[in-house]
PDB file of C-alpha atoms and ligand atoms in Angstrom:
ATOM      1  CA  MET A  26       7.346 -10.393 -11.781  1.00  0.00           C
ATOM      2  CA  MET A  27       5.506  -9.120  -8.726  1.00  0.00           C
ATOM      3  CA  LYS A  28       2.560  -6.913  -9.645  1.00  0.00           C
ATOM      4  CA  ILE A  29       1.846  -3.814  -7.549  1.00  0.00           C
ATOM      5  CA  ALA A  30      -1.394  -1.798  -7.737  1.00  0.00           C
ATOM      6  CA  LEU A  31      -0.857   1.954  -7.426  1.00  0.00           C
ATOM      7  CA  GLY A  32      -3.694   4.359  -6.745  1.00  0.00           C
ATOM      8  CA  ALA A  33      -3.855   8.036  -5.828  1.00  0.00           C
ATOM      9  CA  ASP A  34      -6.095  11.064  -5.875  1.00  0.00           C
ATOM     10  CA  HIS A  35      -4.994  14.500  -7.102  1.00  0.00           C
ATOM     11  CA  ALA A  36      -3.041  15.148  -3.886  1.00  0.00           C
ATOM     12  CA  GLY A  37      -1.102  11.917  -4.306  1.00  0.00           C
ATOM     13  CA  TYR A  38      -0.731  11.959  -8.074  1.00  0.00           C
ATOM     14  CA  ARG A  39       2.853  13.301  -8.226  1.00  0.00           C
ATOM     15  CA  LEU A  40       4.133  10.924  -5.566  1.00  0.00           C
ATOM     16  CA  LYS A  41       2.391   8.019  -7.309  1.00  0.00           C
ATOM     17  CA  GLU A  42       4.237   8.877 -10.511  1.00  0.00           C
ATOM     18  CA  GLU A  43       7.557   9.011  -8.633  1.00  0.00           C
ATOM     19  CA  ILE A  44       6.915   5.657  -7.000  1.00  0.00           C
ATOM     20  CA  ALA A  45       5.885   4.084 -10.313  1.00  0.00           C
ATOM     21  CA  GLU A  46       9.104   5.315 -11.944  1.00  0.00           C
ATOM     22  CA  HIS A  47      11.143   4.061  -9.015  1.00  0.00           C
ATOM     23  CA  LEU A  48       9.588   0.603  -9.132  1.00  0.00           C
ATOM     24  CA  LYS A  49       9.980   0.287 -12.882  1.00  0.00           C
ATOM     25  CA  LYS A  50      13.598   1.512 -12.849  1.00  0.00           C
ATOM     26  CA  GLY A  51      14.615  -0.991 -10.213  1.00  0.00           C
ATOM     27  CA  ASP A  52      17.121   1.444  -8.673  1.00  0.00           C
ATOM     28  CA  ARG A  53      16.509   0.307  -5.136  1.00  0.00           C
ATOM     29  CA  LYS A  54      19.468   0.230  -2.742  1.00  0.00           C
ATOM     30  CA  ASP A  55      18.544  -3.318  -1.793  1.00  0.00           C
ATOM     31  CA  HIS A  56      18.777  -5.403  -4.942  1.00  0.00           C
ATOM     32  CA  SER A  57      17.800  -8.613  -3.173  1.00  0.00           C
ATOM     33  CA  TYR A  58      14.364  -8.647  -4.756  1.00  0.00           C
ATOM     34  CA  GLY A  59      13.205  -8.546  -8.351  1.00  0.00           C
ATOM     35  CA  GLU A  60      11.595  -6.127 -10.699  1.00  0.00           C
ATOM     36  CA  TYR A  61       8.012  -5.015 -10.369  1.00  0.00           C
ATOM     37  CA  GLU A  62       5.140  -4.655 -12.724  1.00  0.00           C
ATOM     38  CA  VAL A  63       2.975  -1.651 -11.911  1.00  0.00           C
ATOM     39  CA  MET A  64      -0.803  -1.622 -12.351  1.00  0.00           C
ATOM     40  CA  ASP A  65      -1.665   2.076 -12.436  1.00  0.00           C
ATOM     41  CA  CYS A  66      -5.210   2.567 -11.150  1.00  0.00           C
ATOM     42  CA  GLY A  67      -5.053   6.364 -11.587  1.00  0.00           C
ATOM     43  CA  THR A  68      -5.640   9.197 -11.135  1.00  0.00           C
ATOM     44  CA  ASN A  69      -3.607  10.597 -13.988  1.00  0.00           C
ATOM     45  CA  SER A  70      -3.497  14.334 -13.342  1.00  0.00           C
ATOM     46  CA  GLU A  71      -3.761  16.904 -10.567  1.00  0.00           C
ATOM     47  CA  ASP A  72      -7.394  17.664 -11.421  1.00  0.00           C
ATOM     48  CA  PRO A  73      -9.555  17.153  -8.318  1.00  0.00           C
ATOM     49  CA  VAL A  74     -11.074  13.687  -8.015  1.00  0.00           C
ATOM     50  CA  ASP A  75     -12.604  11.522  -5.267  1.00  0.00           C
ATOM     51  CA  TYR A  76     -10.042   9.264  -3.592  1.00  0.00           C
ATOM     52  CA  PRO A  77     -12.445   6.304  -3.051  1.00  0.00           C
ATOM     53  CA  ASP A  78     -12.760   5.785  -6.820  1.00  0.00           C
ATOM     54  CA  PHE A  79      -9.044   5.013  -7.088  1.00  0.00           C
ATOM     55  CA  GLY A  80      -8.582   3.346  -3.717  1.00  0.00           C
ATOM     56  CA  ILE A  81     -11.375   0.864  -4.423  1.00  0.00           C
ATOM     57  CA  LYS A  82      -9.939  -0.086  -7.810  1.00  0.00           C
ATOM     58  CA  ALA A  83      -6.454  -0.797  -6.422  1.00  0.00           C
ATOM     59  CA  ALA A  84      -7.759  -2.578  -3.330  1.00  0.00           C
ATOM     60  CA  GLN A  85      -9.978  -4.835  -5.441  1.00  0.00           C
ATOM     61  CA  ALA A  86      -6.964  -5.788  -7.565  1.00  0.00           C
ATOM     62  CA  VAL A  87      -5.165  -6.888  -4.377  1.00  0.00           C
ATOM     63  CA  ARG A  88      -8.251  -8.642  -2.999  1.00  0.00           C
ATOM     64  CA  ASP A  89      -8.695 -10.562  -6.263  1.00  0.00           C
ATOM     65  CA  GLY A  90      -5.045 -11.589  -6.404  1.00  0.00           C
ATOM     66  CA  VAL A  91      -4.371  -9.627  -9.593  1.00  0.00           C
ATOM     67  CA  CYS A  92      -1.725  -7.722  -7.618  1.00  0.00           C
ATOM     68  CA  LYS A  93       0.216  -8.982  -4.616  1.00  0.00           C
ATOM     69  CA  TYR A  94       0.428  -5.575  -2.931  1.00  0.00           C
ATOM     70  CA  GLY A  95      -1.023  -2.113  -3.322  1.00  0.00           C
ATOM     71  CA  ILE A  96       0.251   1.382  -2.632  1.00  0.00           C
ATOM     72  CA  LEU A  97      -2.354   4.106  -2.106  1.00  0.00           C
ATOM     73  CA  ILE A  98      -1.717   7.812  -1.757  1.00  0.00           C
ATOM     74  CA  CYS A  99      -3.906  10.790  -0.912  1.00  0.00           C
ATOM     75  CA  GLY A 100      -3.188  14.031   0.949  1.00  0.00           C
ATOM     76  CA  THR A 101      -3.036  12.587   4.455  1.00  0.00           C
ATOM     77  CA  GLY A 102      -3.468   8.896   3.659  1.00  0.00           C
ATOM     78  CA  VAL A 103      -6.509   8.804   5.926  1.00  0.00           C
ATOM     79  CA  GLY A 104      -9.188   8.705   3.234  1.00  0.00           C
ATOM     80  CA  MET A 105      -7.394   6.003   1.289  1.00  0.00           C
ATOM     81  CA  SER A 106      -6.874   3.829   4.356  1.00  0.00           C
ATOM     82  CA  ILE A 107     -10.505   4.104   5.452  1.00  0.00           C
ATOM     83  CA  THR A 108     -11.573   3.188   1.921  1.00  0.00           C
ATOM     84  CA  ALA A 109      -9.222   0.257   1.376  1.00  0.00           C
ATOM     85  CA  ASN A 110      -9.957  -1.335   4.743  1.00  0.00           C
ATOM     86  CA  LYS A 111     -13.636  -1.702   3.764  1.00  0.00           C
ATOM     87  CA  ILE A 112     -12.640  -4.264   1.133  1.00  0.00           C
ATOM     88  CA  HIS A 113     -12.482  -7.883   2.273  1.00  0.00           C
ATOM     89  CA  ARG A 114      -9.007  -9.355   2.752  1.00  0.00           C
ATOM     90  CA  ILE A 115      -7.401  -5.916   2.675  1.00  0.00           C
ATOM     91  CA  ARG A 116      -5.101  -4.882   5.475  1.00  0.00           C
ATOM     92  CA  ALA A 117      -4.137  -1.339   4.564  1.00  0.00           C
ATOM     93  CA  ALA A 118      -1.523   0.370   6.749  1.00  0.00           C
ATOM     94  CA  LEU A 119      -1.115   4.133   6.856  1.00  0.00           C
ATOM     95  CA  CYS A 120       2.582   4.646   7.546  1.00  0.00           C
ATOM     96  CA  HIS A 121       4.689   7.700   8.301  1.00  0.00           C
ATOM     97  CA  THR A 122       8.057   6.135   9.064  1.00  0.00           C
ATOM     98  CA  THR A 123      10.270   3.381   7.700  1.00  0.00           C
ATOM     99  CA  GLN A 124       9.818   1.513  10.965  1.00  0.00           C
ATOM    100  CA  MET A 125       6.037   1.485  10.467  1.00  0.00           C
ATOM    101  CA  ALA A 126       6.504   0.272   6.878  1.00  0.00           C
ATOM    102  CA  LYS A 127       8.580  -2.640   8.155  1.00  0.00           C
ATOM    103  CA  LEU A 128       6.401  -3.571  11.123  1.00  0.00           C
ATOM    104  CA  CYS A 129       3.115  -3.416   9.232  1.00  0.00           C
ATOM    105  CA  ARG A 130       4.452  -6.224   7.032  1.00  0.00           C
ATOM    106  CA  LYS A 131       6.141  -8.206   9.829  1.00  0.00           C
ATOM    107  CA  HIS A 132       3.350  -7.975  12.396  1.00  0.00           C
ATOM    108  CA  ASN A 133       0.163  -7.162  10.487  1.00  0.00           C
ATOM    109  CA  ASP A 134       0.797  -8.797   7.112  1.00  0.00           C
ATOM    110  CA  ALA A 135      -0.398  -5.538   5.556  1.00  0.00           C
ATOM    111  CA  ASN A 136      -1.073  -5.922   1.855  1.00  0.00           C
ATOM    112  CA  ILE A 137      -1.517  -2.228   1.097  1.00  0.00           C
ATOM    113  CA  LEU A 138       0.844   0.573   2.076  1.00  0.00           C
ATOM    114  CA  VAL A 139      -0.920   3.920   2.425  1.00  0.00           C
ATOM    115  CA  LEU A 140       0.978   7.196   2.232  1.00  0.00           C
ATOM    116  CA  GLY A 141       0.014  10.824   2.842  1.00  0.00           C
ATOM    117  CA  ALA A 142       1.708  12.942   0.178  1.00  0.00           C
ATOM    118  CA  ARG A 143       1.054  16.169   2.094  1.00  0.00           C
ATOM    119  CA  VAL A 144       2.556  14.952   5.349  1.00  0.00           C
ATOM    120  CA  ILE A 145       5.728  13.054   4.396  1.00  0.00           C
ATOM    121  CA  GLU A 146       8.788  13.777   2.251  1.00  0.00           C
ATOM    122  CA  PRO A 147       8.954  11.958  -1.111  1.00  0.00           C
ATOM    123  CA  GLN A 148      12.335  10.413  -0.287  1.00  0.00           C
ATOM    124  CA  VAL A 149      10.959   8.895   2.904  1.00  0.00           C
ATOM    125  CA  ALA A 150       8.000   7.585   0.916  1.00  0.00           C
ATOM    126  CA  ILE A 151      10.316   5.838  -1.541  1.00  0.00           C
ATOM    127  CA  GLU A 152      12.267   4.283   1.331  1.00  0.00           C
ATOM    128  CA  MET A 153       9.031   3.093   2.906  1.00  0.00           C
ATOM    129  CA  VAL A 154       7.967   1.488  -0.364  1.00  0.00           C
ATOM    130  CA  ASP A 155      11.256  -0.411  -0.645  1.00  0.00           C
ATOM    131  CA  ILE A 156      11.083  -1.632   2.931  1.00  0.00           C
ATOM    132  CA  PHE A 157       7.417  -2.592   2.706  1.00  0.00           C
ATOM    133  CA  LEU A 158       7.985  -4.682  -0.434  1.00  0.00           C
ATOM    134  CA  ALA A 159      11.119  -6.360   0.932  1.00  0.00           C
ATOM    135  CA  THR A 160       9.732  -7.395   4.321  1.00  0.00           C
ATOM    136  CA  ASP A 161       8.043 -10.736   5.000  1.00  0.00           C
ATOM    137  CA  PHE A 162       5.257 -11.469   7.468  1.00  0.00           C
ATOM    138  CA  ALA A 163       6.720 -12.915  10.668  1.00  0.00           C
ATOM    139  CA  GLY A 164       3.771 -15.290  11.292  1.00  0.00           C
ATOM    140  CA  GLY A 165       3.674 -17.081  14.677  1.00  0.00           C
ATOM    141  CA  ARG A 166       1.748 -15.140  17.297  1.00  0.00           C
ATOM    142  CA  HIS A 167       1.052 -12.450  14.714  1.00  0.00           C
ATOM    143  CA  GLU A 168      -0.754 -14.962  12.526  1.00  0.00           C
ATOM    144  CA  ARG A 169      -3.254 -15.668  15.296  1.00  0.00           C
ATOM    145  CA  ARG A 170      -3.984 -11.962  15.612  1.00  0.00           C
ATOM    146  CA  VAL A 171      -4.371 -11.366  11.891  1.00  0.00           C
ATOM    147  CA  LYS A 172      -6.748 -14.362  11.701  1.00  0.00           C
ATOM    148  CA  LYS A 173      -8.937 -12.728  14.346  1.00  0.00           C
ATOM    149  CA  ILE A 174      -9.259  -9.678  12.098  1.00  0.00           C
ATOM    150  CA  ALA A 175     -10.130 -11.884   9.098  1.00  0.00           C
ATOM    151  CA  GLN A 176     -12.822 -13.541  11.230  1.00  0.00           C
ATOM    152  CA  LEU A 177     -14.598 -10.186  11.494  1.00  0.00           C
ATOM    153  CA  GLU A 178     -15.269 -10.308   7.764  1.00  0.00           C
ATOM    154  CA  MET A 179     -17.335 -13.477   8.267  1.00  0.00           C
ATOM    155  CA  GLU A 180     -19.520 -11.999  10.985  1.00  0.00           C
ATOM    156  CA  VAL A 181     -22.499  -9.673  10.854  1.00  0.00           C
ATOM    157  CA  HIS A 182     -22.115  -6.644  13.144  1.00  0.00           C
TER     158      HIS A 182
HETATM  159  C1  LIG B  23      -8.040  16.062  -0.890  1.00  0.00           C
HETATM  160  O1  LIG B  23      -8.050  17.433  -0.709  1.00  0.00           O
HETATM  161  C2  LIG B  23      -7.831  15.358   0.448  1.00  0.00           C
HETATM  162  O2  LIG B  23      -8.953  15.479   1.236  1.00  0.00           O
HETATM  163  C3  LIG B  23      -7.484  13.907   0.233  1.00  0.00           C
HETATM  164  O3  LIG B  23      -6.343  13.830  -0.552  1.00  0.00           O
HETATM  165  C4  LIG B  23      -7.179  13.074   1.457  1.00  0.00           C
HETATM  166  O4  LIG B  23      -6.220  13.702   2.262  1.00  0.00           O
HETATM  167  C5  LIG B  23      -8.329  12.559   2.209  1.00  0.00           C
HETATM  168  O5  LIG B  23      -8.179  11.831   3.195  1.00  0.00           O
END
């Protein structure tokens, strides 16, 4: 079973719960892929928290191979994407449309989908999750580009 790390702050908490339910239920329109195991990295209420605490935990689970992909949610998605992209081997993509969710997998081999709960509709978010998880990296010329990003992690700036 593919393991997915979910993380959110208070602004993303409700959407995180919806996505977790959706993944566990397996009620996706596209049944071509299997069930998911969810690693819930919190937060677990709408009490105010600091998004880096939860983004770091989920991103580290992806970096360490404990989870194949991560889904991070805050109000805009900006804080979570800045946070996650500090972690080595993380390519976190802040997406607003289903097309972005598809292309960030195909072209960028994104391993974390970032969503802004205050700027998108929950139904669109669920669709983005399904598309993100069902789309493979296209490789080829895109592989060369992604490798150039990975190279940055080896260099001192
Ligand atoms: C919390 O109010 C908000 O700042 C946070 O969810 C996120 O949008 C930060 O980028």
